[in-house]
Amino acid sequence: MATIYDVAKLAGVSPKTVSRVINGDAPVNSKTRETVELAIAELNYVPSKAARSMRSQRSGLIGLITGAISSTSAGEPAGLPDIHIVQGAQRVLADNGMTVLISDTGDKPERVSKLVQTLLEHRVEGLIYVAEFHQKLQLPILAKGFPLVLANCFDDLGTAAVLPDDKNGQYELTKGLIEKGHSRIGFLTVPESILARELRLDGYKQALNEYGIAYDPELVITAALSDDAHEFDLLWDSIDRLLNTPIKPTVICCANDKMAMRVYGLLRERGIRLPEQMSLTGYDNYRVICDHLHPTLTSAELPYEAIGARAAEKLLAMIKAGKQPIETSVDLVSGPVIWRESVTAEDSSVLQFKSTRRSEK
Amino acid sequence: MATIYDVAKLAGVSPKTVSRVINGDAPVNSKTRETVELAIAELNYVPSKAARSMRSQRSGLIGLITGAISSTSAGEPAGLPDIHIVQGAQRVLADNGMTVLISDTGDKPERVSKLVQTLLEHRVEGLIYVAEFHQKLQLPILAKGFPLVLANCFDDLGTAAVLPDDKNGQYELTKGLIEKGHSRIGFLTVPESILARELRLDGYKQALNEYGIAYDPELVITAALSDDAHEFDLLWDSIDRLLNTPIKPTVICCANDKMAMRVYGLLRERGIRLPEQMSLTGYDNYRVICDHLHPTLTSAELPYEAIGARAAEKLLAMIKAGKQPIETSVDLVSGPVIWRESVTAEDSSVLQFKSTRRSEK
DNA sequence: CGGTGTCATGACATCGATGTCATGACATCG
DNA sequence: CGATGTCATGACATCGATGTCATGACACCG
């Protein structure tokens, strides 16, 4: 590969002059510039970042650690694939002239510190750690003050983090359902081990509360996440319980789109027409599922792309601030609810009836 | 960040000795080694790849260009997300001590040459280009002899490439169906613009042929790919045509899992029970869909992870060969058929079981 | 005409690691 | 005892780019 010396030789100038042409940081005679540019083209010269970053002490690299790239093979979490977070981060970073170095844990958390080491060898200017689902964790400690942003996760040490606003998502979803005339709203949640559970439940309750609808614990059922047959039976039972409550729900909120996809099949097997006899919602806005299920599935978006983008922006700000410590913070990112065919809107008469009833209370 | 000089100073030795300790490439007195190792730990020293690769002329970096990372937002292709190809490549490369630099076209193909430039600045030792679906394309030309592997695509110039064996996948799928007793096999294909169409059709025909089943063009219907409402009507029509053939098919092969997901809904809307009254297959083995549809969906795997891995192996071999030109080639990678609940086996015992149960009602 | 300023360019050192060669301390051998 | 070999270590140059400083050519001014 050609070097700046080769170019200089061919153009009959000093390497420094070539450098000036490339960087445009000092005046160069236009005739000289032309000769140099010709030589560059002739030799297919591309400057070496390694040499540059040695002088400048800036690599232009950002390290991104994720399990995303291997996660789909193993026990996959229920949500959207976190690759969308990588997507968002990569876009923002590329727009700012940074190149992204990815490394993947391969689902072996103990590898993280070795990956970090490799990234530091490349002198990344900052790190983003992407978790597969909203969780709390503890990374091996880096040098103090090294720019690090956690995406989709957070820790105890006050490290900068960007998280999905799960409470708000379920709140907006529930609120929308109520405004469309639903008041018996079934809720299939995930197990307690999942952080999002409580947050979403809070959003659900808040919406009910604002509209004066009493919270009925019978309508909230914990459904399992995992994919094996046993859990599948449990989901079946959960639905039975919902359908057998004194006043049947008119809509079921599923903890995520995958669960909703199963519920489509289960409900139809017992002859229930969708959405006429039962409305359904998911969570994640997993496009492949939501757009292609029939009827298409209403879902609250898990704003992964935006989380990635925000994490990147935060990181860039931290890098820019340099030594001056920016106060780190935890950002919540909200996503919209995407209304699709799986939810019926009851007609105005019903709404009227309902509001009447409410005022009767 | 600490340098080798800092370590040397702290340990009271020369930088070269530190280098020897790090690389273990020459004998060092065990006492000296200990002192040096202590100093390294003390200073959190991490050697700089930039400096190393300047001397060694090896960056340890592989460039990976993809549209994957932005593809889901725009007009998404029908298949599996190509991120799985990245997955496979990253795994193999990491196992070989290489770090992956990703860059994304952001769905703007004209950006490719700029991305290549950036990757070359980082002195990547090779490049993998990942396409979103099986296609022919033309990359901007690199320096001749620069290690490059195309994944999920190929060109006219005989560049090394790794492709899915679409013909074999559909062949195995069709063969399996025949062996399970199906002989009227509907086939919803993708438009002619898609390369996989002809390949898969060939596989379908070959299987029929081997079992002496006549090819009936009426059973093969071109269904659209895109997601808008109009195309959706067309899919409906396609299914009608299939159901109205003189002898109805007992199974419908869909061009991909997403299409199959829609067909589930469409068939059920007209009261057809799955899989009892109609078997279904997809293509891609898009796990989120196949595992979670009810009944679970039989599908031929689009072996993206393996394609990525193979591409990486090919690239590493090319790099290792160096100047000696390895003969480039196009590899086909086959994936298995994953048999799930959506296909009934029509052998006598099953038929008997069914009729028994039905008569019990 | 000499002093001063501007423009275009080059010589040289430097970033951090490591290959090459040299050196000094010992051990071993004839 | 002197020659030779081995071991442990260091001095120095080098990879490719660029910051610093110097230099030569020329214009302009008093």
mmCIF file of N, CA and C in Angstrom, chain A residues 1-2 45-54 59-61 68-70 72-73 76 83-84 86-87 90 95 99-104 111 117-123 227 232 236 258 261-262 265-266 268-269 274 286-289 291-294, chain B residues 1-2 46-54 59-61 68-70 72-73 76 83-84 86-87 90 95 99-104 111 117-123 227 232 236 258 261-262 265-266 268-269 274 286-289 291-294:
data_model
loop_
_atom_site.group_PDB
_atom_site.id
_atom_site.type_symbol
_atom_site.label_atom_id
_atom_site.label_comp_id
_atom_site.label_asym_id
_atom_site.label_seq_id
_atom_site.Cartn_x
_atom_site.Cartn_y
_atom_site.Cartn_z
ATOM 1 N N MET A 1 0.853 -1.219 0.000
ATOM 2 C CA MET A 1 0.000 0.000 0.000
ATOM 3 C C MET A 1 0.876 1.252 0.000
ATOM 4 N N ALA A 2 0.515 2.149 -0.851
ATOM 5 C CA ALA A 2 1.343 3.366 -1.017
ATOM 6 C C ALA A 2 1.357 4.224 0.248
ATOM 7 N N TYR A 45 -3.424 6.162 -3.393
ATOM 8 C CA TYR A 45 -2.966 6.400 -2.028
ATOM 9 C C TYR A 45 -4.138 6.663 -1.082
ATOM 10 N N VAL A 46 -4.108 6.006 0.036
ATOM 11 C CA VAL A 46 -5.083 6.237 1.108
ATOM 12 C C VAL A 46 -4.288 6.415 2.396
ATOM 13 N N PRO A 47 -4.452 7.539 3.069
ATOM 14 C CA PRO A 47 -3.657 7.776 4.270
ATOM 15 C C PRO A 47 -3.937 6.738 5.350
ATOM 16 N N SER A 48 -2.952 6.460 6.148
ATOM 17 C CA SER A 48 -3.097 5.438 7.188
ATOM 18 C C SER A 48 -3.581 6.021 8.505
ATOM 19 N N LYS A 49 -4.729 5.519 8.942
ATOM 20 C CA LYS A 49 -5.277 5.994 10.209
ATOM 21 C C LYS A 49 -4.349 5.638 11.358
ATOM 22 N N ALA A 50 -3.669 4.523 11.240
ATOM 23 C CA ALA A 50 -2.798 4.088 12.330
ATOM 24 C C ALA A 50 -1.738 5.152 12.581
ATOM 25 N N ALA A 51 -1.085 5.578 11.521
ATOM 26 C CA ALA A 51 -0.048 6.599 11.668
ATOM 27 C C ALA A 51 -0.654 7.910 12.162
ATOM 28 N N ARG A 52 -1.780 8.246 11.573
ATOM 29 C CA ARG A 52 -2.438 9.480 11.983
ATOM 30 C C ARG A 52 -2.793 9.470 13.449
ATOM 31 N N SER A 53 -3.421 8.377 13.867
ATOM 32 C CA SER A 53 -3.916 8.408 15.234
ATOM 33 C C SER A 53 -2.754 8.329 16.211
ATOM 34 N N MET A 54 -1.611 7.850 15.744
ATOM 35 C CA MET A 54 -0.456 7.854 16.618
ATOM 36 C C MET A 54 -0.015 9.283 16.915
ATOM 37 N N SER A 59 -8.256 8.103 17.669
ATOM 38 C CA SER A 59 -8.392 6.972 16.762
ATOM 39 C C SER A 59 -9.594 7.084 15.837
ATOM 40 N N GLY A 60 -10.580 7.875 16.236
ATOM 41 C CA GLY A 60 -11.801 7.932 15.431
ATOM 42 C C GLY A 60 -12.612 6.655 15.540
ATOM 43 N N LEU A 61 -12.335 5.871 16.570
ATOM 44 C CA LEU A 61 -13.045 4.602 16.739
ATOM 45 C C LEU A 61 -13.905 4.628 18.000
ATOM 46 N N ALA A 68 -25.934 -9.027 21.066
ATOM 47 C CA ALA A 68 -26.956 -9.067 20.022
ATOM 48 C C ALA A 68 -26.595 -10.036 18.933
ATOM 49 N N ILE A 69 -25.365 -9.925 18.527
ATOM 50 C CA ILE A 69 -24.977 -10.590 17.309
ATOM 51 C C ILE A 69 -24.978 -12.098 17.467
ATOM 52 N N SER A 70 -25.028 -12.552 18.685
ATOM 53 C CA SER A 70 -25.159 -14.003 18.840
ATOM 54 C C SER A 70 -26.444 -14.400 19.536
ATOM 55 N N THR A 72 -29.617 -14.468 19.004
ATOM 56 C CA THR A 72 -30.762 -15.166 18.429
ATOM 57 C C THR A 72 -30.629 -16.676 18.496
ATOM 58 N N SER A 73 -29.392 -17.154 18.579
ATOM 59 C CA SER A 73 -29.230 -18.602 18.580
ATOM 60 C C SER A 73 -29.634 -19.237 19.903
ATOM 61 N N GLU A 76 -33.371 -16.920 23.616
ATOM 62 C CA GLU A 76 -33.578 -15.529 23.250
ATOM 63 C C GLU A 76 -34.546 -14.853 24.194
ATOM 64 N N ILE A 83 -30.138 -5.585 17.993
ATOM 65 C CA ILE A 83 -29.352 -5.102 16.873
ATOM 66 C C ILE A 83 -29.848 -3.731 16.417
ATOM 67 N N HIS A 84 -31.105 -3.457 16.670
ATOM 68 C CA HIS A 84 -31.623 -2.143 16.276
ATOM 69 C C HIS A 84 -30.970 -1.028 17.078
ATOM 70 N N VAL A 86 -27.835 -1.127 17.949
ATOM 71 C CA VAL A 86 -26.559 -0.969 17.249
ATOM 72 C C VAL A 86 -26.742 -0.096 16.008
ATOM 73 N N GLN A 87 -27.811 -0.386 15.318
ATOM 74 C CA GLN A 87 -28.211 0.390 14.151
ATOM 75 C C GLN A 87 -28.217 1.893 14.417
ATOM 76 N N GLN A 90 -24.743 3.256 15.334
ATOM 77 C CA GLN A 90 -23.854 3.290 14.173
ATOM 78 C C GLN A 90 -24.190 4.475 13.272
ATOM 79 N N ASP A 95 -22.298 9.480 11.151
ATOM 80 C CA ASP A 95 -22.565 10.866 10.770
ATOM 81 C C ASP A 95 -21.553 11.811 11.408
ATOM 82 N N THR A 99 -15.885 5.599 13.345
ATOM 83 C CA THR A 99 -16.106 4.246 12.847
ATOM 84 C C THR A 99 -16.361 3.340 14.037
ATOM 85 N N VAL A 100 -17.225 2.378 13.832
ATOM 86 C CA VAL A 100 -17.640 1.525 14.936
ATOM 87 C C VAL A 100 -16.917 0.179 14.889
ATOM 88 N N LEU A 101 -16.318 -0.141 16.008
ATOM 89 C CA LEU A 101 -15.699 -1.457 16.169
ATOM 90 C C LEU A 101 -16.670 -2.304 16.959
ATOM 91 N N ILE A 102 -17.138 -3.415 16.378
ATOM 92 C CA ILE A 102 -18.054 -4.217 17.164
ATOM 93 C C ILE A 102 -17.347 -5.414 17.761
ATOM 94 N N SER A 103 -17.767 -5.748 18.963
ATOM 95 C CA SER A 103 -17.375 -7.052 19.431
ATOM 96 C C SER A 103 -18.526 -7.647 20.167
ATOM 97 N N ASP A 104 -18.553 -8.929 20.131
ATOM 98 C CA ASP A 104 -19.715 -9.653 20.587
ATOM 99 C C ASP A 104 -19.313 -10.602 21.699
ATOM 100 N N ARG A 111 -16.456 -12.997 28.896
ATOM 101 C CA ARG A 111 -15.548 -12.530 27.855
ATOM 102 C C ARG A 111 -15.463 -11.010 27.789
ATOM 103 N N GLN A 117 -10.522 -5.069 26.589
ATOM 104 C CA GLN A 117 -9.068 -4.966 26.396
ATOM 105 C C GLN A 117 -8.732 -4.770 24.911
ATOM 106 N N THR A 118 -9.314 -5.599 24.068
ATOM 107 C CA THR A 118 -9.061 -5.473 22.633
ATOM 108 C C THR A 118 -9.473 -4.097 22.122
ATOM 109 N N LEU A 119 -10.622 -3.642 22.561
ATOM 110 C CA LEU A 119 -11.088 -2.336 22.098
ATOM 111 C C LEU A 119 -10.145 -1.236 22.569
ATOM 112 N N LEU A 120 -9.651 -1.373 23.803
ATOM 113 C CA LEU A 120 -8.719 -0.363 24.308
ATOM 114 C C LEU A 120 -7.414 -0.398 23.521
ATOM 115 N N GLU A 121 -7.014 -1.582 23.101
ATOM 116 C CA GLU A 121 -5.806 -1.657 22.274
ATOM 117 C C GLU A 121 -5.975 -0.834 21.007
ATOM 118 N N HIS A 122 -7.190 -0.849 20.508
ATOM 119 C CA HIS A 122 -7.450 -0.040 19.308
ATOM 120 C C HIS A 122 -7.665 1.426 19.676
ATOM 121 N N ARG A 123 -7.531 1.738 20.933
ATOM 122 C CA ARG A 123 -7.661 3.105 21.419
ATOM 123 C C ARG A 123 -8.987 3.738 21.047
ATOM 124 N N ASP A 227 -39.876 -20.614 25.512
ATOM 125 C CA ASP A 227 -40.549 -21.134 24.336
ATOM 126 C C ASP A 227 -40.938 -22.598 24.427
ATOM 127 N N PHE A 232 -45.916 -23.214 27.034
ATOM 128 C CA PHE A 232 -46.971 -22.984 26.072
ATOM 129 C C PHE A 232 -48.316 -23.379 26.677
ATOM 130 N N TRP A 236 -51.800 -21.113 27.486
ATOM 131 C CA TRP A 236 -53.165 -21.577 27.200
ATOM 132 C C TRP A 236 -54.044 -21.398 28.442
ATOM 133 N N LYS A 258 -44.309 -11.401 20.294
ATOM 134 C CA LYS A 258 -44.212 -12.840 20.090
ATOM 135 C C LYS A 258 -45.329 -13.559 20.834
ATOM 136 N N MET A 261 -48.462 -13.179 19.016
ATOM 137 C CA MET A 261 -48.553 -14.037 17.838
ATOM 138 C C MET A 261 -49.111 -15.410 18.229
ATOM 139 N N ARG A 262 -48.679 -15.908 19.366
ATOM 140 C CA ARG A 262 -49.205 -17.189 19.832
ATOM 141 C C ARG A 262 -50.660 -17.076 20.220
ATOM 142 N N GLY A 265 -53.158 -17.546 17.504
ATOM 143 C CA GLY A 265 -53.469 -18.941 17.169
ATOM 144 C C GLY A 265 -54.363 -19.586 18.221
ATOM 145 N N LEU A 266 -54.060 -19.331 19.486
ATOM 146 C CA LEU A 266 -54.818 -19.957 20.563
ATOM 147 C C LEU A 266 -56.270 -19.506 20.559
ATOM 148 N N ARG A 268 -57.966 -18.279 18.055
ATOM 149 C CA ARG A 268 -58.679 -18.740 16.866
ATOM 150 C C ARG A 268 -59.036 -20.210 16.965
ATOM 151 N N GLU A 269 -58.160 -20.947 17.633
ATOM 152 C CA GLU A 269 -58.459 -22.367 17.761
ATOM 153 C C GLU A 269 -59.740 -22.594 18.531
ATOM 154 N N LEU A 274 -60.944 -12.527 15.346
ATOM 155 C CA LEU A 274 -60.105 -11.364 15.664
ATOM 156 C C LEU A 274 -60.262 -10.341 14.546
ATOM 157 N N TYR A 286 -42.477 -5.070 16.894
ATOM 158 C CA TYR A 286 -41.586 -5.953 16.130
ATOM 159 C C TYR A 286 -42.213 -6.054 14.743
ATOM 160 N N ARG A 287 -41.680 -5.270 13.835
ATOM 161 C CA ARG A 287 -42.355 -5.041 12.555
ATOM 162 C C ARG A 287 -42.698 -6.308 11.787
ATOM 163 N N VAL A 288 -41.793 -7.238 11.787
ATOM 164 C CA VAL A 288 -42.040 -8.466 11.039
ATOM 165 C C VAL A 288 -43.321 -9.130 11.530
ATOM 166 N N ILE A 289 -43.526 -9.070 12.821
ATOM 167 C CA ILE A 289 -44.720 -9.677 13.379
ATOM 168 C C ILE A 289 -45.938 -8.773 13.171
ATOM 169 N N ASP A 291 -46.718 -6.184 11.286
ATOM 170 C CA ASP A 291 -47.202 -5.868 9.941
ATOM 171 C C ASP A 291 -47.745 -7.085 9.212
ATOM 172 N N HIS A 292 -47.295 -8.252 9.586
ATOM 173 C CA HIS A 292 -47.624 -9.421 8.777
ATOM 174 C C HIS A 292 -48.641 -10.351 9.408
ATOM 175 N N LEU A 293 -48.885 -10.182 10.679
ATOM 176 C CA LEU A 293 -49.980 -10.940 11.256
ATOM 177 C C LEU A 293 -51.260 -10.451 10.606
ATOM 178 N N HIS A 294 -52.252 -11.283 10.609
ATOM 179 C CA HIS A 294 -53.524 -10.885 10.027
ATOM 180 C C HIS A 294 -54.598 -11.148 11.049
ATOM 181 N N MET B 1 -3.206 7.896 28.356
ATOM 182 C CA MET B 1 -3.016 6.426 28.352
ATOM 183 C C MET B 1 -1.536 6.084 28.417
ATOM 184 N N ALA B 2 -1.239 5.154 29.258
ATOM 185 C CA ALA B 2 0.173 4.792 29.490
ATOM 186 C C ALA B 2 0.812 4.156 28.258
ATOM 187 N N VAL B 46 -2.100 -0.782 28.290
ATOM 188 C CA VAL B 46 -2.621 -1.598 27.191
ATOM 189 C C VAL B 46 -1.863 -1.193 25.934
ATOM 190 N N PRO B 47 -1.203 -2.140 25.282
ATOM 191 C CA PRO B 47 -0.406 -1.775 24.114
ATOM 192 C C PRO B 47 -1.269 -1.172 23.004
ATOM 193 N N SER B 48 -0.675 -0.303 22.225
ATOM 194 C CA SER B 48 -1.436 0.378 21.167
ATOM 195 C C SER B 48 -1.358 -0.378 19.854
ATOM 196 N N LYS B 49 -2.529 -0.755 19.366
ATOM 197 C CA LYS B 49 -2.582 -1.454 18.080
ATOM 198 C C LYS B 49 -2.076 -0.553 16.963
ATOM 199 N N ALA B 50 -2.326 0.732 17.102
ATOM 200 C CA ALA B 50 -1.925 1.648 16.040
ATOM 201 C C ALA B 50 -0.412 1.561 15.830
ATOM 202 N N ALA B 51 0.311 1.673 16.936
ATOM 203 C CA ALA B 51 1.765 1.600 16.836
ATOM 204 C C ALA B 51 2.205 0.225 16.348
ATOM 205 N N ARG B 52 1.569 -0.778 16.887
ATOM 206 C CA ARG B 52 1.918 -2.133 16.482
ATOM 207 C C ARG B 52 1.708 -2.342 15.001
ATOM 208 N N SER B 53 0.522 -1.947 14.537
ATOM 209 C CA SER B 53 0.222 -2.282 13.155
ATOM 210 C C SER B 53 1.068 -1.436 12.214
ATOM 211 N N MET B 54 1.586 -0.320 12.721
ATOM 212 C CA MET B 54 2.477 0.464 11.874
ATOM 213 C C MET B 54 3.761 -0.313 11.612
ATOM 214 N N SER B 59 -3.100 -4.896 10.564
ATOM 215 C CA SER B 59 -3.998 -4.149 11.438
ATOM 216 C C SER B 59 -4.847 -5.057 12.321
ATOM 217 N N GLY B 60 -5.024 -6.299 11.910
ATOM 218 C CA GLY B 60 -5.922 -7.169 12.659
ATOM 219 C C GLY B 60 -7.374 -6.777 12.498
ATOM 220 N N LEU B 61 -7.650 -5.981 11.471
ATOM 221 C CA LEU B 61 -9.021 -5.517 11.254
ATOM 222 C C LEU B 61 -9.594 -6.093 9.962
ATOM 223 N N ALA B 68 -27.559 -4.042 6.205
ATOM 224 C CA ALA B 68 -28.397 -4.710 7.195
ATOM 225 C C ALA B 68 -28.830 -3.769 8.288
ATOM 226 N N ILE B 69 -27.859 -3.038 8.749
ATOM 227 C CA ILE B 69 -28.063 -2.300 9.971
ATOM 228 C C ILE B 69 -29.076 -1.190 9.804
ATOM 229 N N SER B 70 -29.407 -0.860 8.560
ATOM 230 C CA SER B 70 -30.480 0.112 8.390
ATOM 231 C C SER B 70 -31.667 -0.460 7.641
ATOM 232 N N THR B 72 -34.046 -2.584 8.081
ATOM 233 C CA THR B 72 -35.387 -2.840 8.591
ATOM 234 C C THR B 72 -36.305 -1.635 8.518
ATOM 235 N N SER B 73 -35.728 -0.453 8.511
ATOM 236 C CA SER B 73 -36.590 0.722 8.500
ATOM 237 C C SER B 73 -37.273 0.934 7.148
ATOM 238 N N GLU B 76 -38.269 -3.262 3.349
ATOM 239 C CA GLU B 76 -37.502 -4.425 3.745
ATOM 240 C C GLU B 76 -37.693 -5.589 2.780
ATOM 241 N N ILE B 83 -28.458 -9.518 9.212
ATOM 242 C CA ILE B 83 -27.592 -9.356 10.354
ATOM 243 C C ILE B 83 -27.048 -10.705 10.810
ATOM 244 N N HIS B 84 -27.763 -11.754 10.515
ATOM 245 C CA HIS B 84 -27.279 -13.075 10.899
ATOM 246 C C HIS B 84 -26.022 -13.447 10.142
ATOM 247 N N VAL B 86 -23.737 -11.251 9.388
ATOM 248 C CA VAL B 86 -22.722 -10.509 10.138
ATOM 249 C C VAL B 86 -22.323 -11.296 11.379
ATOM 250 N N GLN B 87 -23.340 -11.821 12.036
ATOM 251 C CA GLN B 87 -23.153 -12.679 13.197
ATOM 252 C C GLN B 87 -22.130 -13.785 12.952
ATOM 253 N N GLN B 90 -18.616 -12.433 12.181
ATOM 254 C CA GLN B 90 -17.983 -11.877 13.378
ATOM 255 C C GLN B 90 -17.467 -12.986 14.290
ATOM 256 N N ASP B 95 -12.769 -15.424 16.542
ATOM 257 C CA ASP B 95 -12.046 -16.638 16.935
ATOM 258 C C ASP B 95 -10.641 -16.659 16.346
ATOM 259 N N THR B 99 -10.578 -8.212 14.557
ATOM 260 C CA THR B 99 -11.665 -7.368 15.028
ATOM 261 C C THR B 99 -12.423 -6.859 13.811
ATOM 262 N N VAL B 100 -13.718 -6.728 13.971
ATOM 263 C CA VAL B 100 -14.561 -6.359 12.833
ATOM 264 C C VAL B 100 -14.940 -4.879 12.888
ATOM 265 N N LEU B 101 -14.659 -4.206 11.793
ATOM 266 C CA LEU B 101 -15.080 -2.818 11.629
ATOM 267 C C LEU B 101 -16.340 -2.840 10.796
ATOM 268 N N ILE B 102 -17.454 -2.353 11.336
ATOM 269 C CA ILE B 102 -18.634 -2.351 10.502
ATOM 270 C C ILE B 102 -18.900 -0.988 9.921
ATOM 271 N N SER B 103 -19.372 -0.985 8.705
ATOM 272 C CA SER B 103 -19.955 0.245 8.223
ATOM 273 C C SER B 103 -21.190 -0.092 7.430
ATOM 274 N N ASP B 104 -22.070 0.852 7.456
ATOM 275 C CA ASP B 104 -23.394 0.606 6.935
ATOM 276 C C ASP B 104 -23.702 1.593 5.823
ATOM 277 N N ARG B 111 -22.922 5.392 -1.256
ATOM 278 C CA ARG B 111 -21.980 5.642 -0.179
ATOM 279 C C ARG B 111 -20.891 4.578 -0.085
ATOM 280 N N GLN B 117 -13.285 3.505 1.381
ATOM 281 C CA GLN B 117 -12.147 4.396 1.626
ATOM 282 C C GLN B 117 -11.814 4.446 3.122
ATOM 283 N N THR B 118 -12.838 4.657 3.931
ATOM 284 C CA THR B 118 -12.627 4.716 5.376
ATOM 285 C C THR B 118 -12.024 3.413 5.890
ATOM 286 N N LEU B 119 -12.558 2.308 5.404
ATOM 287 C CA LEU B 119 -12.042 1.019 5.867
ATOM 288 C C LEU B 119 -10.587 0.844 5.445
ATOM 289 N N LEU B 120 -10.266 1.295 4.249
ATOM 290 C CA LEU B 120 -8.879 1.185 3.794
ATOM 291 C C LEU B 120 -7.961 2.071 4.625
ATOM 292 N N GLU B 121 -8.472 3.211 5.042
ATOM 293 C CA GLU B 121 -7.670 4.067 5.915
ATOM 294 C C GLU B 121 -7.283 3.319 7.190
ATOM 295 N N HIS B 122 -8.210 2.506 7.633
ATOM 296 C CA HIS B 122 -7.913 1.719 8.830
ATOM 297 C C HIS B 122 -7.082 0.493 8.482
ATOM 298 N N ARG B 123 -6.722 0.392 7.227
ATOM 299 C CA ARG B 123 -5.873 -0.709 6.754
ATOM 300 C C ARG B 123 -6.464 -2.076 7.090
ATOM 301 N N ASP B 227 -45.414 -4.937 1.128
ATOM 302 C CA ASP B 227 -46.306 -5.027 2.274
ATOM 303 C C ASP B 227 -47.587 -4.212 2.150
ATOM 304 N N PHE B 232 -51.566 -7.092 -0.690
ATOM 305 C CA PHE B 232 -52.212 -7.997 0.234
ATOM 306 C C PHE B 232 -53.453 -8.611 -0.421
ATOM 307 N N TRP B 236 -54.478 -12.634 -1.333
ATOM 308 C CA TRP B 236 -55.800 -13.217 -1.110
ATOM 309 C C TRP B 236 -56.271 -13.926 -2.379
ATOM 310 N N LYS B 258 -42.677 -14.826 6.279
ATOM 311 C CA LYS B 258 -43.578 -13.695 6.462
ATOM 312 C C LYS B 258 -44.860 -13.910 5.672
ATOM 313 N N MET B 261 -46.977 -16.348 7.370
ATOM 314 C CA MET B 261 -47.679 -15.785 8.519
ATOM 315 C C MET B 261 -49.003 -15.151 8.092
ATOM 316 N N ARG B 262 -48.966 -14.477 6.974
ATOM 317 C CA ARG B 262 -50.206 -13.881 6.470
ATOM 318 C C ARG B 262 -51.194 -14.942 6.036
ATOM 319 N N GLY B 265 -53.454 -16.321 8.645
ATOM 320 C CA GLY B 265 -54.630 -15.503 8.938
ATOM 321 C C GLY B 265 -55.678 -15.627 7.852
ATOM 322 N N LEU B 266 -55.259 -15.580 6.613
ATOM 323 C CA LEU B 266 -56.203 -15.623 5.490
ATOM 324 C C LEU B 266 -56.961 -16.941 5.449
ATOM 325 N N ARG B 268 -57.477 -19.034 7.909
ATOM 326 C CA ARG B 268 -58.351 -19.188 9.061
ATOM 327 C C ARG B 268 -59.605 -18.338 8.931
ATOM 328 N N GLU B 269 -59.436 -17.198 8.283
ATOM 329 C CA GLU B 269 -60.602 -16.331 8.106
ATOM 330 C C GLU B 269 -61.667 -17.028 7.295
ATOM 331 N N LEU B 274 -55.880 -25.303 10.552
ATOM 332 C CA LEU B 274 -54.469 -25.587 10.277
ATOM 333 C C LEU B 274 -53.921 -26.462 11.395
ATOM 334 N N TYR B 286 -37.192 -18.296 9.833
ATOM 335 C CA TYR B 286 -37.161 -17.057 10.613
ATOM 336 C C TYR B 286 -37.735 -17.430 11.970
ATOM 337 N N ARG B 287 -36.847 -17.691 12.917
ATOM 338 C CA ARG B 287 -37.238 -18.331 14.169
ATOM 339 C C ARG B 287 -38.388 -17.648 14.900
ATOM 340 N N VAL B 288 -38.337 -16.340 14.929
ATOM 341 C CA VAL B 288 -39.382 -15.618 15.651
ATOM 342 C C VAL B 288 -40.751 -15.988 15.108
ATOM 343 N N ILE B 289 -40.810 -16.149 13.805
ATOM 344 C CA ILE B 289 -42.083 -16.502 13.195
ATOM 345 C C ILE B 289 -42.376 -17.990 13.366
ATOM 346 N N ASP B 291 -41.273 -20.448 15.257
ATOM 347 C CA ASP B 291 -41.466 -21.029 16.577
ATOM 348 C C ASP B 291 -42.718 -20.520 17.269
ATOM 349 N N HIS B 292 -43.157 -19.341 16.904
ATOM 350 C CA HIS B 292 -44.219 -18.720 17.685
ATOM 351 C C HIS B 292 -45.573 -18.707 17.007
ATOM 352 N N LEU B 293 -45.592 -18.984 15.723
ATOM 353 C CA LEU B 293 -46.886 -19.154 15.091
ATOM 354 C C LEU B 293 -47.507 -20.395 15.701
ATOM 355 N N HIS B 294 -48.804 -20.435 15.673
ATOM 356 C CA HIS B 294 -49.502 -21.606 16.200
ATOM 357 C C HIS B 294 -50.435 -22.110 15.121
#
